[in-house]
Short mmCIF file of C-alpha atoms in Angstrom, two decimals:
data_model
loop_
_atom_site.label_atom_id
_atom_site.label_comp_id
_atom_site.label_asym_id
_atom_site.label_seq_id
_atom_site.Cartn_x
_atom_site.Cartn_y
_atom_site.Cartn_z
CA MET A 1 98.41 89.00 40.60
CA PRO A 2 100.68 87.73 43.44
CA VAL A 3 99.42 84.18 42.82
CA VAL A 4 100.42 84.37 39.14
CA VAL A 5 103.77 85.87 40.13
CA ASP A 6 104.34 83.02 42.60
CA MET A 7 103.25 80.31 40.15
CA LEU A 8 105.52 81.56 37.39
CA HIS A 9 108.38 82.39 39.78
CA ILE A 10 108.44 85.95 38.51
CA THR A 11 109.95 88.48 40.85
CA SER A 12 107.77 91.56 41.27
CA ASP A 13 109.13 95.01 40.54
CA HIS A 14 108.77 95.91 44.21
CA ALA A 15 110.77 92.86 45.28
CA LEU A 16 113.56 93.80 42.88
CA GLN A 17 113.52 97.41 44.04
CA ALA A 18 113.58 96.28 47.68
CA VAL A 19 116.74 94.26 47.07
CA TYR A 20 118.31 97.12 45.11
CA PHE A 21 117.68 99.69 47.84
CA ARG A 22 118.76 97.28 50.59
CA CYS A 23 122.04 96.58 48.77
CA HIS A 24 122.63 100.30 48.33
CA GLY A 25 121.94 101.04 51.99
CA ASP A 26 118.66 102.91 51.55
CA LEU A 27 116.76 100.88 54.12
CA PRO A 28 113.68 103.12 54.41
CA LYS A 29 113.05 102.72 50.65
CA ALA A 30 113.78 98.99 50.86
CA LEU A 31 111.24 98.72 53.67
CA GLU A 32 108.55 100.46 51.60
CA HIS A 33 109.12 98.09 48.68
CA TYR A 34 109.12 95.00 50.92
CA LEU A 35 105.75 96.18 52.25
CA ARG A 36 104.44 96.68 48.71
CA CYS A 37 105.48 93.18 47.62
CA ALA A 38 104.09 91.67 50.85
CA ASN A 39 107.42 90.36 52.14
CA TRP A 40 106.35 90.92 55.72
CA GLN A 41 109.28 89.15 57.38
CA LYS A 42 111.94 91.20 55.58
CA ALA A 43 109.95 94.40 56.06
CA HIS A 44 109.67 93.73 59.78
CA SER A 45 113.36 92.86 60.07
CA ILE A 46 114.46 96.12 58.44
CA PHE A 47 111.91 98.07 60.46
CA VAL A 48 113.11 96.65 63.78
CA THR A 49 116.86 96.69 63.09
CA SER A 50 117.26 100.13 61.56
CA VAL A 51 114.30 102.19 60.42
CA ALA A 52 112.34 102.37 63.69
CA HIS A 53 115.40 103.54 65.61
CA LYS A 54 116.11 106.35 63.13
CA LEU A 55 112.47 107.44 63.12
CA SER A 56 112.37 107.36 66.90
CA SER A 57 115.52 109.48 67.08
CA SER A 58 113.89 112.06 64.84
CA ALA A 59 110.63 111.84 66.83
CA ASP A 60 108.66 110.75 63.75
CA HIS A 61 106.15 108.73 65.74
CA SER A 62 103.39 108.98 63.12
CA GLU A 63 105.64 107.24 60.57
CA ILE A 64 106.52 104.51 63.09
CA ARG A 65 102.80 104.00 63.71
CA ARG A 66 102.01 103.93 59.97
CA LEU A 67 104.64 101.27 59.29
CA ALA A 68 103.66 99.14 62.29
CA ILE A 69 99.99 99.26 61.30
CA ALA A 70 100.91 98.23 57.74
CA MET A 71 102.48 95.04 59.11
CA GLU A 72 100.07 94.33 61.98
CA ASP A 73 97.43 92.57 59.86
CA HIS A 74 100.14 90.11 58.80
CA LYS A 75 101.66 89.47 62.22
CA SER A 76 100.93 85.75 61.98
CA GLU A 77 103.39 85.64 59.06
CA ILE A 78 106.12 87.52 60.94
CA GLU A 79 108.44 85.53 63.14
CA ASN A 80 108.80 87.02 66.64
CA TRP A 81 106.19 89.73 66.03
CA ASP A 82 104.99 89.34 69.61
CA LEU A 83 108.54 89.95 70.89
CA GLY A 84 108.98 93.14 68.89
CA ALA A 85 112.11 91.74 67.28
#
């Protein structure tokens, strides 16, 4: 399906929801939708700049691990993955 979406320049529901939640300041929900629409760079950016810090502050290490693992298979598509930023 992503190939058809790309060919027809149709924005997926998850991409639209990611933008909506990002614009409304709900970055954890935006992150989830960026992951679901495979926008690894934006997902990583939100994870590093805001979500990981909040999860770390609340000691939610299993959620940090889950999100990092979700992106790890796509690290070649994520700029500065090896730097953690």
